[in-house]
Short mmCIF file of C-alpha atoms and ligand atoms in Angstrom, two decimals:
data_model
loop_
_atom_site.label_atom_id
_atom_site.label_comp_id
_atom_site.label_asym_id
_atom_site.label_seq_id
_atom_site.Cartn_x
_atom_site.Cartn_y
_atom_site.Cartn_z
CA UNK A 1 94.03 87.29 144.39
CA UNK A 2 92.85 83.78 145.05
CA UNK A 3 90.29 81.17 144.10
CA UNK A 4 89.99 80.07 147.74
CA UNK A 5 89.93 81.64 151.20
CA UNK A 6 86.52 80.88 152.69
CA UNK A 7 87.84 78.55 155.39
CA UNK A 8 90.72 80.81 156.44
CA UNK A 9 90.62 83.27 159.34
CA UNK A 10 93.90 84.94 158.55
CA UNK A 11 95.48 86.13 155.33
CA UNK A 12 98.27 84.21 153.69
CA UNK A 13 101.70 85.59 154.47
CA UNK A 14 103.23 87.48 151.51
CA UNK A 15 106.36 85.34 151.76
CA UNK A 16 104.22 82.20 151.39
CA UNK A 17 102.22 83.75 148.57
CA UNK A 18 105.38 84.40 146.55
CA UNK A 19 106.80 81.00 147.39
CA UNK A 20 103.62 79.28 146.28
CA UNK A 21 102.99 81.20 143.07
CA UNK A 22 103.75 79.59 139.73
CA UNK A 23 102.36 82.37 137.53
CA UNK A 24 105.80 83.70 136.55
CA UNK A 25 106.51 80.43 134.72
CA UNK A 26 103.19 78.65 134.07
CA UNK A 27 101.94 81.72 132.18
CA UNK A 28 103.40 80.14 129.03
CA UNK A 29 100.45 77.72 129.19
CA UNK A 30 97.77 80.42 128.90
CA UNK A 31 96.67 79.22 125.48
CA UNK A 32 96.25 75.65 126.73
CA UNK A 33 94.45 76.83 129.87
CA UNK A 34 91.93 78.78 127.81
CA UNK A 35 91.55 75.95 125.32
CA UNK A 36 90.85 73.50 128.15
CA UNK A 37 88.32 75.89 129.65
CA UNK A 38 86.53 76.26 126.32
CA UNK A 39 86.15 72.49 126.07
CA UNK A 40 85.05 72.14 129.70
CA UNK A 41 82.51 74.96 129.37
CA UNK A 42 81.03 73.55 126.18
CA UNK A 43 80.72 70.15 127.84
CA UNK A 44 79.00 71.67 130.94
CA UNK A 45 76.46 73.32 128.65
CA UNK A 46 75.94 70.23 126.54
CA UNK A 47 75.35 68.12 129.67
CA UNK A 48 72.83 70.67 131.01
CA UNK A 49 75.05 71.69 133.92
CA UNK A 50 75.21 75.38 132.96
CA UNK A 51 72.70 77.51 131.04
CA UNK A 52 73.05 78.72 127.48
CA UNK A 53 73.37 82.25 128.78
CA UNK A 54 76.29 81.32 131.04
CA UNK A 55 77.85 79.28 128.28
CA UNK A 56 77.78 82.26 125.93
CA UNK A 57 79.08 84.69 128.55
CA UNK A 58 81.93 82.37 129.53
CA UNK A 59 83.04 81.60 125.97
CA UNK A 60 82.91 85.26 124.96
CA UNK A 61 84.85 86.18 128.08
CA UNK A 62 87.48 83.50 127.46
CA UNK A 63 87.85 84.64 123.86
CA UNK A 64 88.32 88.25 124.91
CA UNK A 65 90.97 87.23 127.47
CA UNK A 66 92.77 85.24 124.79
CA UNK A 67 92.62 88.12 122.29
CA UNK A 68 93.81 90.65 124.84
CA UNK A 69 96.76 88.49 125.86
CA UNK A 70 97.68 87.97 122.23
CA UNK A 71 97.51 91.68 121.42
CA UNK A 72 99.48 92.62 124.55
CA UNK A 73 96.55 94.49 126.09
CA UNK A 74 96.36 92.05 128.98
CA UNK A 75 99.66 91.23 130.67
CA UNK A 76 99.93 87.99 132.62
CA UNK A 77 101.16 89.38 135.92
CA UNK A 78 99.94 90.28 139.40
CA UNK A 79 99.54 88.43 142.65
CA UNK A 80 97.71 85.42 141.22
CA UNK A 81 98.58 81.94 142.36
CA UNK A 82 98.92 80.48 138.91
CA UNK A 83 97.73 80.76 135.30
CA UNK A 84 94.48 78.94 136.16
CA UNK A 85 93.58 81.50 138.84
CA UNK A 86 94.62 84.31 136.52
CA UNK A 87 92.29 83.22 133.73
CA UNK A 88 89.34 82.39 135.99
CA UNK A 89 89.52 85.57 138.07
CA UNK A 90 89.92 87.70 134.94
CA UNK A 91 86.92 85.93 133.46
CA UNK A 92 84.76 86.72 136.47
CA UNK A 93 85.89 90.34 136.35
CA UNK A 94 84.77 90.49 132.74
CA UNK A 95 81.55 88.46 132.72
CA UNK A 96 80.45 88.48 136.38
CA UNK A 97 78.48 85.57 137.90
CA UNK A 98 78.80 83.28 134.87
CA UNK A 99 82.58 83.27 135.32
CA UNK A 100 82.16 81.72 138.76
CA UNK A 101 80.33 78.75 137.22
CA UNK A 102 83.17 77.70 134.91
CA UNK A 103 84.92 75.68 137.60
CA UNK A 104 81.87 73.48 138.27
CA UNK A 105 82.89 69.80 138.11
CA UNK A 106 86.55 70.71 137.65
CA UNK A 107 89.58 71.01 139.91
CA UNK A 108 92.84 72.77 139.28
CA UNK A 109 94.34 69.30 139.58
CA UNK A 110 92.73 67.96 136.41
CA UNK A 111 93.01 71.42 134.87
CA UNK A 112 96.78 71.63 135.31
CA UNK A 113 97.10 68.01 134.21
CA UNK A 114 95.31 68.68 130.94
CA UNK A 115 97.05 72.04 130.32
CA UNK A 116 100.46 70.48 130.83
CA UNK A 117 99.68 67.62 128.46
CA UNK A 118 98.46 70.02 125.79
CA UNK A 119 101.53 72.20 126.21
CA UNK A 120 103.89 69.22 126.15
CA UNK A 121 102.23 67.95 122.97
CA UNK A 122 102.57 71.33 121.25
CA UNK A 123 106.24 71.57 122.16
CA UNK A 124 106.89 67.97 121.15
CA UNK A 125 105.61 68.78 117.67
CA UNK A 126 107.89 71.83 117.52
CA UNK A 127 110.84 69.66 118.45
CA UNK A 128 109.93 67.14 115.76
CA UNK A 129 109.85 69.98 113.23
CA UNK A 130 113.30 71.16 114.30
CA UNK A 131 114.63 67.60 114.13
CA UNK A 132 113.30 67.32 110.56
CA UNK A 133 115.06 70.53 109.59
CA UNK A 134 118.36 69.33 111.00
CA UNK A 135 117.95 65.97 109.25
CA UNK A 136 117.49 67.75 105.92
CA UNK A 137 120.46 70.01 106.49
CA UNK A 138 122.72 67.07 107.38
CA UNK A 139 121.59 65.24 104.24
CA UNK A 140 122.18 68.29 102.05
CA UNK A 141 125.60 69.02 103.54
CA UNK A 142 126.49 65.36 103.07
CA UNK A 143 125.36 65.27 99.46
CA UNK A 144 127.45 68.36 98.70
CA UNK A 145 130.48 66.73 100.32
CA UNK A 146 130.73 63.17 99.13
CA UNK A 147 134.46 63.15 99.95
CA UNK A 148 136.50 60.41 101.54
CA UNK A 149 137.56 60.87 105.14
CA UNK A 150 139.05 58.69 107.84
CA UNK A 151 136.60 56.78 109.99
CA UNK A 152 137.82 56.35 113.58
CA UNK A 153 137.72 53.88 116.41
CA UNK A 154 139.37 54.85 119.71
CA UNK A 155 139.90 58.20 117.95
CA UNK A 156 142.58 56.45 115.88
CA UNK A 157 142.29 56.44 112.10
CA UNK A 158 140.67 53.13 111.20
CA UNK A 159 139.03 52.72 107.78
CA UNK A 160 137.97 54.97 104.97
CA UNK A 161 134.41 56.35 104.93
CA UNK A 162 132.91 59.47 103.38
CA UNK A 163 131.96 62.71 105.02
CA UNK A 164 128.42 62.20 103.81
CA UNK A 165 128.24 58.77 105.40
CA UNK A 166 129.52 60.15 108.67
CA UNK A 167 126.78 62.77 108.72
CA UNK A 168 124.21 60.14 107.80
CA UNK A 169 125.02 58.34 111.06
CA UNK A 170 123.60 61.40 112.84
CA UNK A 171 120.59 61.39 110.54
CA UNK A 172 119.81 57.90 111.79
CA UNK A 173 120.18 58.96 115.42
CA UNK A 174 117.81 61.86 114.82
CA UNK A 175 115.29 59.61 113.09
CA UNK A 176 115.24 57.44 116.20
CA UNK A 177 114.90 60.57 118.37
CA UNK A 178 111.88 61.56 116.33
CA UNK A 179 110.30 58.13 116.72
CA UNK A 180 110.89 58.20 120.45
CA UNK A 181 108.94 61.46 120.74
CA UNK A 182 106.13 60.11 118.58
CA UNK A 183 106.02 57.04 120.76
CA UNK A 184 105.79 59.17 123.91
CA UNK A 185 102.98 61.18 122.34
CA UNK A 186 101.14 57.99 121.54
CA UNK A 187 101.30 56.87 125.18
CA UNK A 188 100.32 60.29 126.56
CA UNK A 189 97.37 60.64 124.20
CA UNK A 190 94.70 60.44 126.97
CA UNK A 191 92.75 63.27 128.52
CA UNK A 192 92.81 63.75 132.31
CA UNK A 193 90.10 66.42 132.19
CA UNK A 194 87.14 65.31 134.29
CA UNK A 195 89.19 63.47 136.91
CA UNK A 196 88.36 66.34 139.25
CA UNK A 197 90.54 66.81 142.30
CA UNK A 198 91.23 63.09 142.56
CA UNK A 199 87.97 61.11 142.50
CA UNK A 200 85.84 62.43 139.64
CA UNK A 201 82.66 64.36 140.27
CA UNK A 202 79.04 63.73 141.21
CA UNK A 203 77.96 65.42 137.99
CA UNK A 204 77.27 63.33 134.94
CA UNK A 205 79.93 65.02 132.85
CA UNK A 206 81.08 63.80 129.45
CA UNK A 207 84.81 63.06 129.46
CA UNK A 208 84.68 61.54 126.01
CA UNK A 209 83.43 64.84 124.65
CA UNK A 210 86.22 66.94 126.21
CA UNK A 211 88.85 64.36 125.26
CA UNK A 212 87.75 64.55 121.63
CA UNK A 213 87.50 68.34 121.69
CA UNK A 214 91.08 68.60 122.90
CA UNK A 215 92.39 66.11 120.37
CA UNK A 216 93.01 63.15 122.70
CA UNK A 217 92.39 59.59 121.61
CA UNK A 218 90.51 58.75 124.81
CA UNK A 219 90.02 59.77 128.44
CA UNK A 220 92.28 58.34 131.17
CA UNK A 221 90.99 55.20 132.88
CA UNK A 222 91.68 56.09 136.49
CA UNK A 223 91.00 59.45 138.15
CA UNK A 224 93.75 59.12 140.76
CA UNK A 225 96.29 58.25 138.10
CA UNK A 226 94.99 60.93 135.73
CA UNK A 227 95.77 63.80 138.09
CA UNK A 228 99.05 62.33 139.33
CA UNK A 229 100.58 61.14 136.11
CA UNK A 230 103.62 63.05 134.91
CA UNK A 231 105.20 60.03 133.19
CA UNK A 232 104.92 61.76 129.84
CA UNK A 233 107.11 64.61 131.07
CA UNK A 234 109.68 62.14 132.34
CA UNK A 235 109.56 60.33 129.01
CA UNK A 236 109.86 63.52 127.00
CA UNK A 237 112.75 64.69 129.20
CA UNK A 238 114.40 61.35 128.58
CA UNK A 239 113.78 61.71 124.82
CA UNK A 240 115.25 65.23 125.02
CA UNK A 241 118.25 63.96 126.95
CA UNK A 242 118.99 61.44 124.22
CA UNK A 243 118.65 64.17 121.57
CA UNK A 244 121.11 66.29 123.54
CA UNK A 245 123.49 63.35 123.90
CA UNK A 246 123.46 62.99 120.10
CA UNK A 247 123.92 66.72 119.53
CA UNK A 248 126.71 66.71 122.07
CA UNK A 249 128.56 63.91 120.27
CA UNK A 250 128.23 65.79 116.99
CA UNK A 251 129.42 68.94 118.76
CA UNK A 252 132.46 67.11 120.05
CA UNK A 253 133.32 65.94 116.54
CA UNK A 254 132.92 69.43 115.14
CA UNK A 255 135.15 70.82 117.90
CA UNK A 256 137.83 68.24 117.09
CA UNK A 257 137.47 68.60 113.33
CA UNK A 258 137.74 72.38 113.46
CA UNK A 259 140.95 72.30 115.51
CA UNK A 260 144.22 72.95 113.68
CA UNK A 261 145.20 69.36 114.52
CA UNK A 262 142.41 67.97 112.30
CA UNK A 263 141.39 70.96 110.17
CA UNK A 264 138.70 68.88 108.42
CA UNK A 265 136.10 71.64 108.67
CA UNK A 266 135.96 75.39 109.09
CA UNK A 267 133.10 76.86 111.06
CA UNK A 268 131.53 79.98 109.72
CA UNK A 269 132.47 83.27 111.42
CA UNK A 270 128.76 83.77 112.01
CA UNK A 271 128.71 80.90 114.50
CA UNK A 272 132.18 81.31 116.03
CA UNK A 273 133.56 83.68 118.60
CA UNK A 274 136.91 85.27 119.41
CA UNK A 275 139.18 85.62 122.39
CA UNK A 276 139.56 88.86 124.34
CA UNK A 277 143.32 88.39 124.64
CA UNK A 278 144.51 86.09 121.85
CA UNK A 279 143.90 87.84 118.53
CA UNK A 280 144.36 84.71 116.44
CA UNK A 281 141.66 82.68 118.19
CA UNK A 282 138.44 81.52 116.58
CA UNK A 283 136.48 79.44 119.03
CA UNK A 284 133.66 76.95 118.41
CA UNK A 285 131.45 78.38 121.18
CA UNK A 286 128.17 77.42 119.48
CA UNK A 287 128.84 73.71 119.69
CA UNK A 288 130.65 73.94 123.02
CA UNK A 289 127.49 75.47 124.44
CA UNK A 290 125.40 72.64 123.02
CA UNK A 291 127.79 70.15 124.64
CA UNK A 292 127.52 72.07 127.91
CA UNK A 293 123.76 72.47 127.85
CA UNK A 294 123.41 68.70 127.56
CA UNK A 295 124.17 68.52 131.29
CA UNK A 296 121.36 70.94 131.96
CA UNK A 297 118.78 68.80 130.17
CA UNK A 298 119.99 65.63 131.93
CA UNK A 299 119.63 67.64 135.15
CA UNK A 300 115.97 68.36 134.39
CA UNK A 301 115.30 64.67 133.86
CA UNK A 302 116.97 63.76 137.15
CA UNK A 303 115.17 66.57 138.96
CA UNK A 304 111.73 65.45 137.84
CA UNK A 305 112.36 61.78 138.55
CA UNK A 306 113.46 62.78 142.02
CA UNK A 307 110.47 65.09 142.57
CA UNK A 308 108.07 62.28 141.67
CA UNK A 309 109.68 59.35 143.41
CA UNK A 310 108.29 59.84 146.90
CA UNK A 311 104.92 61.46 146.52
CA UNK A 312 101.77 59.56 147.48
CA UNK A 313 98.66 59.65 145.30
CA UNK A 314 97.09 61.84 144.16
CA UNK A 315 98.07 65.49 143.53
CA UNK A 316 100.71 67.06 145.76
CA UNK A 317 102.17 70.52 145.37
CA UNK A 318 105.60 69.00 144.71
CA UNK A 319 104.28 68.41 141.22
CA UNK A 320 104.38 72.11 140.43
CA UNK A 321 108.14 71.55 140.25
CA UNK A 322 107.62 69.68 136.98
CA UNK A 323 107.20 72.90 135.04
CA UNK A 324 110.36 74.97 135.27
CA UNK A 325 112.45 71.88 134.56
CA UNK A 326 110.35 70.87 131.61
CA UNK A 327 110.05 74.37 130.13
CA UNK A 328 113.77 74.95 130.46
CA UNK A 329 114.59 71.62 128.82
CA UNK A 330 112.17 72.25 125.92
CA UNK A 331 113.65 75.69 125.28
CA UNK A 332 117.19 74.36 125.53
CA UNK A 333 116.59 71.51 123.08
CA UNK A 334 114.80 73.79 120.63
CA UNK A 335 117.58 76.37 120.64
CA UNK A 336 120.30 73.71 120.37
CA UNK A 337 118.61 72.04 117.39
CA UNK A 338 118.27 75.42 115.73
CA UNK A 339 121.89 76.44 116.32
CA UNK A 340 123.20 73.05 115.21
CA UNK A 341 121.18 73.40 112.01
CA UNK A 342 122.85 76.73 111.26
CA UNK A 343 126.31 75.50 112.22
CA UNK A 344 126.00 72.59 109.76
CA UNK A 345 124.47 74.73 107.03
CA UNK A 346 127.34 77.23 107.15
CA UNK A 347 130.13 74.66 107.60
CA UNK A 348 132.99 74.51 105.09
CA UNK A 349 134.40 71.05 104.51
CA UNK A 350 138.16 70.91 103.88
CA UNK A 351 138.13 67.80 101.72
CA UNK A 352 141.81 68.00 100.78
CA UNK A 353 142.74 67.75 104.48
CA UNK A 354 140.45 64.77 104.97
CA UNK A 355 141.83 63.00 101.90
CA UNK A 356 145.37 63.61 103.12
CA UNK A 357 144.49 62.15 106.50
CA UNK A 358 143.08 59.08 104.75
CA UNK A 359 146.26 58.51 102.76
CA UNK A 360 148.50 58.89 105.83
CA UNK A 361 146.75 56.53 108.15
CA UNK A 362 147.17 53.03 106.62
CA UNK A 363 143.39 53.05 106.28
CA UNK A 364 143.64 50.37 103.58
CA UNK A 365 145.48 47.86 105.79
CA UNK A 366 142.35 45.73 106.30
CA UNK A 367 141.87 45.58 102.54
CA UNK A 368 145.47 44.43 102.00
CA UNK A 369 144.63 41.54 104.31
CA UNK A 370 141.36 40.94 102.42
CA UNK A 371 143.38 40.82 99.20
CA UNK A 372 145.64 38.08 100.55
CA UNK A 373 142.58 36.18 101.76
CA UNK A 374 141.17 36.33 98.20
CA UNK A 375 144.46 34.78 97.05
CA UNK A 376 144.02 31.89 99.50
CA UNK A 377 145.70 32.95 102.75
CA UNK A 378 143.83 32.52 106.06
CA UNK A 379 142.68 35.87 107.47
CA UNK A 380 144.63 35.53 110.73
CA UNK A 381 147.86 34.91 108.79
CA UNK A 382 147.08 37.78 106.42
CA UNK A 383 146.52 40.05 109.46
CA UNK A 384 150.03 39.22 110.68
CA UNK A 385 151.65 39.79 107.26
CA UNK A 386 149.98 43.20 106.90
CA UNK A 387 151.07 44.13 110.43
CA UNK A 388 154.66 43.53 109.32
CA UNK A 389 154.06 45.63 106.19
CA UNK A 390 152.81 48.50 108.36
CA UNK A 391 155.95 48.36 110.54
CA UNK A 392 158.09 48.42 107.39
CA UNK A 393 156.16 51.44 106.04
CA UNK A 394 156.41 53.30 109.34
CA UNK A 395 160.15 52.64 109.59
CA UNK A 396 160.71 53.85 106.03
CA UNK A 397 158.23 56.74 105.94
CA UNK A 398 156.07 55.11 103.25
CA UNK A 399 152.41 54.37 102.80
CA UNK A 400 151.26 50.96 101.59
CA UNK A 401 150.25 52.18 98.14
CA UNK A 402 153.78 53.47 97.47
CA UNK A 403 155.45 50.07 97.99
CA UNK A 404 157.03 48.49 94.93
CA UNK A 405 156.03 45.04 93.73
CA UNK A 406 159.38 43.68 94.99
CA UNK A 407 158.72 45.15 98.42
CA UNK A 408 155.25 43.58 98.53
CA UNK A 409 156.62 40.23 97.49
CA UNK A 410 159.15 40.28 100.32
CA UNK A 411 156.15 39.87 102.63
CA UNK A 412 154.15 37.41 100.52
CA UNK A 413 154.45 35.81 97.10
CA UNK A 414 150.67 36.03 96.77
CA UNK A 415 150.82 39.74 95.94
CA UNK A 416 150.58 40.69 92.28
CA UNK A 417 149.95 43.92 90.36
CA UNK A 418 146.25 43.79 91.15
CA UNK A 419 147.03 44.93 94.72
CA UNK A 420 147.40 48.60 93.70
CA UNK A 421 143.92 48.85 92.23
CA UNK A 422 142.45 46.80 95.08
CA UNK A 423 143.65 49.04 97.90
CA UNK A 424 143.14 52.42 96.21
CA UNK A 425 140.93 54.30 98.72
CA UNK A 426 138.19 55.25 96.33
CA UNK A 427 138.03 51.68 94.98
CA UNK A 428 137.74 50.23 98.47
CA UNK A 429 134.33 51.88 98.77
CA UNK A 430 133.18 50.14 95.59
CA UNK A 431 133.64 46.66 97.06
CA UNK A 432 131.25 44.37 98.92
CA UNK A 433 128.77 45.97 101.27
CA UNK A 434 131.04 49.03 101.53
CA UNK A 435 129.13 50.06 98.40
CA UNK A 436 126.38 51.13 100.82
CA UNK A 437 128.67 53.89 102.08
CA UNK A 438 128.61 55.66 98.75
CA UNK A 439 125.09 54.80 97.65
N1 LIG B 501 100.14 75.59 140.00
C1 LIG B 501 99.71 74.29 140.32
C2 LIG B 501 100.66 73.26 139.68
O1 LIG B 501 101.35 73.59 138.80
C3 LIG B 501 98.32 74.07 139.82
C4 LIG B 501 97.53 73.03 140.56
C5 LIG B 501 97.15 73.50 141.91
N2 LIG B 501 96.40 72.53 142.61
C6 LIG B 501 96.27 72.53 143.96
N3 LIG B 501 95.56 71.59 144.48
N4 LIG B 501 96.84 73.44 144.67
O2 LIG B 501 100.73 72.13 140.08
#
């Protein structure tokens, strides 16, 4: 069933009909489509373009379609071209002639543009909510586990930090992710409804009214741009890609930390899986999947950028390809944020293993150098002295804290008893701006 056909002599081929249809995926926007139609219909009535009778019939019809979809009485299926055709043709079936007047001064081009913006905005808020949940969980897990652990550079033990501080790094990434989405929503906060097919309409419609009704700050400035703009989807996909990149880095750390080699954390059985052949295996599939799905979201971003790059103004059917990519990316990010939240919530932190790793890694070497600097040595010289101390410790199977005063003094006469207190791991975090790590 179609909204067009008058100028055709022959029927559309079934193969083409299936190829062209977007109903199987754009049906998720039914709520937005009906919402947009409510606003458009009210505006048409207010501007004297349709009668009160038609206005009432259309709004009642739209409401009944919405209610029936919600209750499961009306299934979104059949040989409709898209969700817009589905709603309009169902409306006409229900309310007759009045239904045919709804599309006055509107095109599916501005209709799909407004529906997609409304849908993207709704999903962006859901993602912000999931980000907030994960932020809280990371903070809670961190507060419960204020234990020292090795901080790494080049995946080599470097300096002491705390597990809480490490998780807080991800909190900061997620706070930026949240701001990026808010920023995108600020830019996309303009209504394209009323742009018509590409060049507005000869009716004196009220775009300010529909923009306000639908919760937009203003109407778009340019009709051609309004129906062709999908920048906000590209931006959101880019925001999602950055979220996934962050989740993927955290996943990678959890995979490393849960290996026997690190053993810093134990993932809950609830979010781990086993091997069909190796009975001893417990695999971190949850976070491996997050790491893997990151590629999929990047793919959606690349796909949409590529779809858009060559199309002339204004609407072209290529743009229908924005949806599956965007919907898939939204669902992927939402499920990954949710799973990561559970993985962190149920994580056990093996603090004894982390503390042991701290004590075995010469993680106080920089502070030994700082100590010598406090006693008057130049930092570059101190660096060299401590390097020699590390070689000595490695050769003799010792850590720096276990050296005797005599041994220290072989390397520099500037060492005194104060060195032991100075380079004790927990004390290191009480000095200078390192205090921020434990605040
Ligand atoms: N399903 C279409 C899309 O997603 C709706 C707009 C159709 N417009 C048109 N001129 N054929 O882009």
